Amino acid sequence: MTNNSIYLAQQLGEQLQQLGWSVTCAESCTGGGIGYAITSASGSSSWFKSGYITYSNEAKQVMLGVSEQTLAEFGAVSQAVVEQMALGATKAAMANVAVSVSGIAGPEGGSAEKPVGTVWFGFAINGDVSTACQCFSGDRHEVRAQAIEYALSQLSSLLHS
């Protein structure tokens, strides 16, 4: 957790309050780090609904409605999965906005197609979903910290546009 993450969460909260909206998060490789950053912001109880740590494929299916077929076809670290995670989280939490994250923080688990540091993000805003993929460098802690900051920053940017 960095001070920048907390600053970004506070900025996101101000935007959500202005819109009268709420947010939820569905996390895999960040292990609750986004939710932790958000709840570190003062007043977050007025705009943060809940967080889902869905580290296993089974949890993604049961808690967020990610289909077994999507997981089998594309793998957990994929555009299709983060889309379903984000939409499932907004539905489960009854939130306007969701951010979802699934990636390979390392040090093992990477492949030529999906190297360590590959992280997919889903952003659901009132039913519309956009995605992004980033490849971060560094050790496990650094990859996770960068993913948390990116998720908060990108969601804030999307709400601003």
Coordinates of N, CA and C in Angstrom, one line a residue, residues 9-115:
A9 N -7.6 6.8 -4.2 CA -8.9 6.3 -3.6 C -9.7 7.5 -3.2
Q10 N -9.1 8.4 -2.5 CA -9.8 9.6 -2.0 C -10.3 10.4 -3.2
Q11 N -9.5 10.6 -4.2 CA -9.9 11.3 -5.5 C -11.1 10.6 -6.1
L12 N -11.0 9.2 -6.2 CA -12.1 8.4 -6.7 C -13.4 8.6 -5.9
G13 N -13.3 8.6 -4.6 CA -14.4 8.8 -3.7 C -15.1 10.2 -4.0
E14 N -14.3 11.2 -4.1 CA -14.9 12.5 -4.4 C -15.7 12.5 -5.7
Q15 N -15.2 11.9 -6.7 CA -15.9 11.8 -8.0 C -17.2 11.0 -7.8
L16 N -17.1 9.9 -7.1 CA -18.3 9.1 -6.9 C -19.4 9.8 -6.1
Q17 N -18.9 10.5 -5.1 CA -19.9 11.3 -4.3 C -20.6 12.4 -5.1
Q18 N -19.8 13.0 -6.0 CA -20.4 14.1 -6.8 C -21.5 13.5 -7.8
L19 N -21.2 12.2 -8.2 CA -22.2 11.6 -9.1 C -23.3 10.9 -8.3
G20 N -23.1 10.7 -7.0 CA -24.1 9.9 -6.2 C -24.1 8.5 -6.5
W21 N -22.9 8.0 -6.9 CA -22.7 6.6 -7.2 C -21.9 5.8 -6.2
S22 N -21.9 4.5 -6.3 CA -21.2 3.6 -5.4 C -20.3 2.7 -6.2
V23 N -19.2 2.2 -5.6 CA -18.3 1.3 -6.3 C -18.1 0.0 -5.5
T24 N -17.7 -1.0 -6.2 CA -17.3 -2.3 -5.6 C -16.1 -2.8 -6.4
C25 N -15.4 -3.7 -5.9 CA -14.2 -4.3 -6.5 C -14.2 -5.8 -6.5
A26 N -13.7 -6.4 -7.5 CA -13.6 -7.8 -7.7 C -12.1 -8.1 -7.9
E27 N -11.4 -8.7 -7.0 CA -10.0 -8.8 -7.0 C -9.5 -10.2 -7.0
S28 N -8.5 -10.5 -7.8 CA -7.8 -11.7 -7.7 C -6.4 -11.5 -7.3
C29 N -5.5 -11.2 -8.2 CA -4.0 -11.0 -7.9 C -3.7 -9.9 -6.8
T30 N -4.6 -8.9 -6.7 CA -4.3 -7.9 -5.8 C -4.8 -8.2 -4.4
G31 N -5.5 -9.3 -4.2 CA -5.8 -9.9 -2.9 C -6.5 -9.0 -1.9
G32 N -7.3 -8.0 -2.4 CA -8.0 -7.1 -1.5 C -7.3 -5.8 -1.4
G33 N -6.2 -5.6 -2.1 CA -5.5 -4.3 -2.0 C -6.3 -3.1 -2.4
I34 N -7.1 -3.3 -3.4 CA -7.9 -2.2 -3.9 C -8.9 -1.8 -2.9
G35 N -9.6 -2.8 -2.3 CA -10.6 -2.5 -1.2 C -9.9 -1.9 0.0
Y36 N -8.7 -2.3 0.3 CA -8.0 -1.8 1.4 C -7.7 -0.3 1.1
A37 N -7.2 0.0 -0.1 CA -6.9 1.4 -0.4 C -8.2 2.3 -0.3
I38 N -9.2 1.8 -0.9 CA -10.5 2.5 -0.8 C -11.0 2.8 0.6
T39 N -10.9 1.7 1.4 CA -11.4 1.9 2.8 C -10.4 2.7 3.7
S40 N -9.2 3.0 3.1 CA -8.3 3.8 3.8 C -8.7 5.3 3.7
A41 N -9.5 5.6 2.7 CA -10.0 7.0 2.4 C -11.1 7.3 3.4
S42 N -11.0 8.4 4.0 CA -12.0 8.9 5.0 C -13.3 9.1 4.3
G43 N -14.4 8.6 4.9 CA -15.7 8.7 4.3 C -16.1 7.7 3.3
S44 N -15.2 6.7 3.1 CA -15.5 5.7 2.0 C -16.8 4.9 2.3
S45 N -17.3 4.8 3.5 CA -18.5 4.0 3.7 C -19.7 4.6 3.0
S46 N -19.6 5.9 2.5 CA -20.7 6.4 1.8 C -20.7 6.1 0.3
W47 N -19.6 5.6 -0.2 CA -19.6 5.3 -1.6 C -19.0 3.9 -2.0
F48 N -18.4 3.2 -1.0 CA -17.9 1.9 -1.3 C -18.9 0.8 -0.8
K49 N -19.4 -0.1 -1.7 CA -20.3 -1.1 -1.3 C -19.7 -2.3 -0.6
S50 N -18.8 -2.9 -1.4 CA -18.2 -4.2 -0.9 C -17.0 -4.5 -1.8
G51 N -16.3 -5.5 -1.4 CA -15.2 -6.0 -2.2 C -15.2 -7.5 -2.2
Y52 N -14.9 -8.1 -3.3 CA -14.8 -9.5 -3.5 C -13.4 -10.0 -3.8
I53 N -12.8 -10.8 -3.0 CA -11.5 -11.4 -3.2 C -11.8 -12.8 -3.8
T54 N -11.7 -12.9 -5.1 CA -12.0 -14.1 -5.8 C -10.7 -14.7 -6.4
Y55 N -9.9 -15.2 -5.5 CA -8.6 -15.7 -5.9 C -8.6 -17.0 -6.7
S56 N -9.6 -17.9 -6.4 CA -9.7 -19.1 -7.1 C -10.7 -19.0 -8.2
N57 N -10.6 -19.9 -9.2 CA -11.6 -19.9 -10.3 C -13.0 -20.2 -9.7
E58 N -13.0 -21.1 -8.7 CA -14.3 -21.5 -8.1 C -15.0 -20.2 -7.5
A59 N -14.2 -19.4 -6.8 CA -14.7 -18.2 -6.2 C -15.2 -17.2 -7.3
K60 N -14.5 -17.1 -8.4 CA -15.0 -16.3 -9.5 C -16.3 -16.7 -10.0
Q61 N -16.5 -18.0 -10.1 CA -17.8 -18.6 -10.6 C -18.9 -18.4 -9.5
V62 N -18.7 -18.8 -8.3 CA -19.7 -18.8 -7.3 C -20.1 -17.3 -6.9
M63 N -19.1 -16.5 -6.6 CA -19.4 -15.2 -6.1 C -19.7 -14.1 -7.2
L64 N -19.2 -14.3 -8.4 CA -19.3 -13.3 -9.4 C -20.0 -13.8 -10.7
G65 N -20.3 -15.0 -10.8 CA -21.0 -15.6 -11.9 C -20.1 -15.7 -13.2
V66 N -18.8 -15.8 -13.0 CA -17.9 -16.0 -14.2 C -18.2 -17.4 -14.6
S67 N -18.4 -17.6 -15.9 CA -18.7 -18.9 -16.4 C -17.5 -19.9 -16.5
E68 N -17.8 -21.1 -16.2 CA -16.8 -22.2 -16.3 C -16.2 -22.2 -17.7
Q69 N -17.0 -22.1 -18.7 CA -16.6 -22.1 -20.1 C -15.6 -21.0 -20.4
T70 N -15.9 -19.8 -19.9 CA -15.0 -18.7 -20.2 C -13.6 -18.9 -19.5
L71 N -13.6 -19.4 -18.3 CA -12.4 -19.7 -17.6 C -11.6 -20.8 -18.4
A72 N -12.3 -21.8 -18.8 CA -11.6 -22.9 -19.6 C -11.1 -22.4 -20.9
E73 N -11.8 -21.6 -21.6 CA -11.4 -21.2 -22.9 C -10.3 -20.1 -22.9
F74 N -10.4 -19.1 -22.0 CA -9.5 -18.0 -22.0 C -8.5 -18.0 -20.8
G75 N -8.8 -18.7 -19.7 CA -8.0 -18.6 -18.5 C -8.4 -17.5 -17.6
A76 N -8.0 -17.6 -16.4 CA -8.4 -16.6 -15.4 C -7.9 -15.2 -15.7
V77 N -6.7 -15.2 -16.3 CA -6.0 -13.9 -16.6 C -6.4 -13.6 -18.0
S78 N -7.6 -13.0 -18.2 CA -8.0 -12.7 -19.6 C -9.1 -11.6 -19.6
Q79 N -9.2 -11.0 -20.7 CA -10.2 -9.9 -20.9 C -11.6 -10.4 -20.6
A80 N -12.0 -11.6 -21.1 CA -13.3 -12.1 -21.0 C -13.6 -12.3 -19.5
V81 N -12.7 -12.8 -18.7 CA -12.9 -13.1 -17.3 C -13.1 -11.8 -16.5
V82 N -12.2 -10.8 -16.7 CA -12.4 -9.5 -16.0 C -13.7 -8.8 -16.4
E83 N -14.1 -9.0 -17.6 CA -15.4 -8.4 -18.0 C -16.5 -9.0 -17.1
Q84 N -16.5 -10.3 -17.0 CA -17.6 -11.0 -16.3 C -17.4 -10.7 -14.8
M85 N -16.2 -10.6 -14.3 CA -16.0 -10.3 -12.9 C -16.6 -8.9 -12.6
A86 N -16.3 -7.9 -13.4 CA -16.8 -6.6 -13.2 C -18.3 -6.5 -13.2
L87 N -18.9 -7.1 -14.2 CA -20.4 -7.1 -14.3 C -21.0 -7.9 -13.1
G88 N -20.4 -9.0 -12.8 CA -20.9 -9.8 -11.6 C -20.8 -9.1 -10.3
A89 N -19.8 -8.3 -10.1 CA -19.6 -7.5 -8.9 C -20.6 -6.4 -8.8
T90 N -20.9 -5.7 -9.9 CA -21.9 -4.6 -9.8 C -23.2 -5.2 -9.5
K91 N -23.5 -6.3 -10.1 CA -24.8 -7.0 -9.8 C -24.9 -7.4 -8.3
A92 N -23.9 -8.2 -7.9 CA -23.9 -8.7 -6.5 C -24.0 -7.6 -5.5
A93 N -23.2 -6.5 -5.7 CA -23.1 -5.4 -4.7 C -24.2 -4.3 -5.0
M94 N -24.9 -4.4 -6.1 CA -25.9 -3.4 -6.5 C -25.2 -2.0 -6.5
A95 N -24.0 -2.0 -7.2 CA -23.2 -0.8 -7.3 C -23.3 -0.3 -8.7
N96 N -23.0 1.0 -8.9 CA -23.0 1.6 -10.2 C -21.7 1.3 -10.9
V97 N -20.6 1.1 -10.2 CA -19.3 1.0 -10.7 C -18.5 -0.1 -10.1
A98 N -17.7 -0.8 -10.9 CA -16.9 -1.9 -10.4 C -15.5 -1.9 -11.1
V99 N -14.5 -2.3 -10.4 CA -13.2 -2.5 -11.0 C -12.9 -4.0 -10.7
S100 N -12.4 -4.7 -11.7 CA -12.0 -6.1 -11.5 C -10.5 -6.2 -11.9
V101 N -9.8 -7.2 -11.3 CA -8.4 -7.4 -11.6 C -8.1 -8.9 -11.5
S102 N -7.4 -9.3 -12.5 CA -6.9 -10.7 -12.5 C -5.5 -10.7 -13.2
G103 N -4.5 -11.2 -12.6 CA -3.2 -11.2 -13.2 C -2.2 -12.2 -12.6
I104 N -1.0 -12.1 -13.1 CA 0.1 -13.0 -12.6 C 1.1 -12.1 -11.9
A105 N 1.1 -12.2 -10.6 CA 2.0 -11.3 -9.8 C 3.4 -12.0 -9.7
G106 N 3.5 -13.3 -9.9 CA 4.8 -14.0 -9.8 C 5.1 -14.4 -8.4
P107 N 6.3 -14.9 -8.2 CA 7.4 -15.0 -9.2 C 7.1 -16.2 -10.2
E108 N 6.2 -17.1 -9.9 CA 6.0 -18.2 -10.9 C 4.6 -17.9 -11.5
G109 N 4.2 -18.8 -12.4 CA 2.9 -18.8 -13.0 C 2.9 -18.1 -14.4
G110 N 3.9 -17.5 -14.8 CA 3.9 -16.8 -16.1 C 4.2 -17.8 -17.3
S111 N 3.9 -17.4 -18.5 CA 4.2 -18.1 -19.7 C 4.6 -17.2 -20.8
A112 N 5.0 -17.7 -21.9 CA 5.4 -16.8 -23.0 C 4.2 -15.9 -23.4
E113 N 3.0 -16.5 -23.4 CA 1.8 -15.7 -23.8 C 1.4 -14.7 -22.7
K114 N 1.5 -15.1 -21.5 CA 1.1 -14.3 -20.3 C 2.3 -14.3 -19.3
P115 N 3.3 -13.4 -19.5 CA 4.4 -13.4 -18.6 C 4.1 -12.9 -17.2

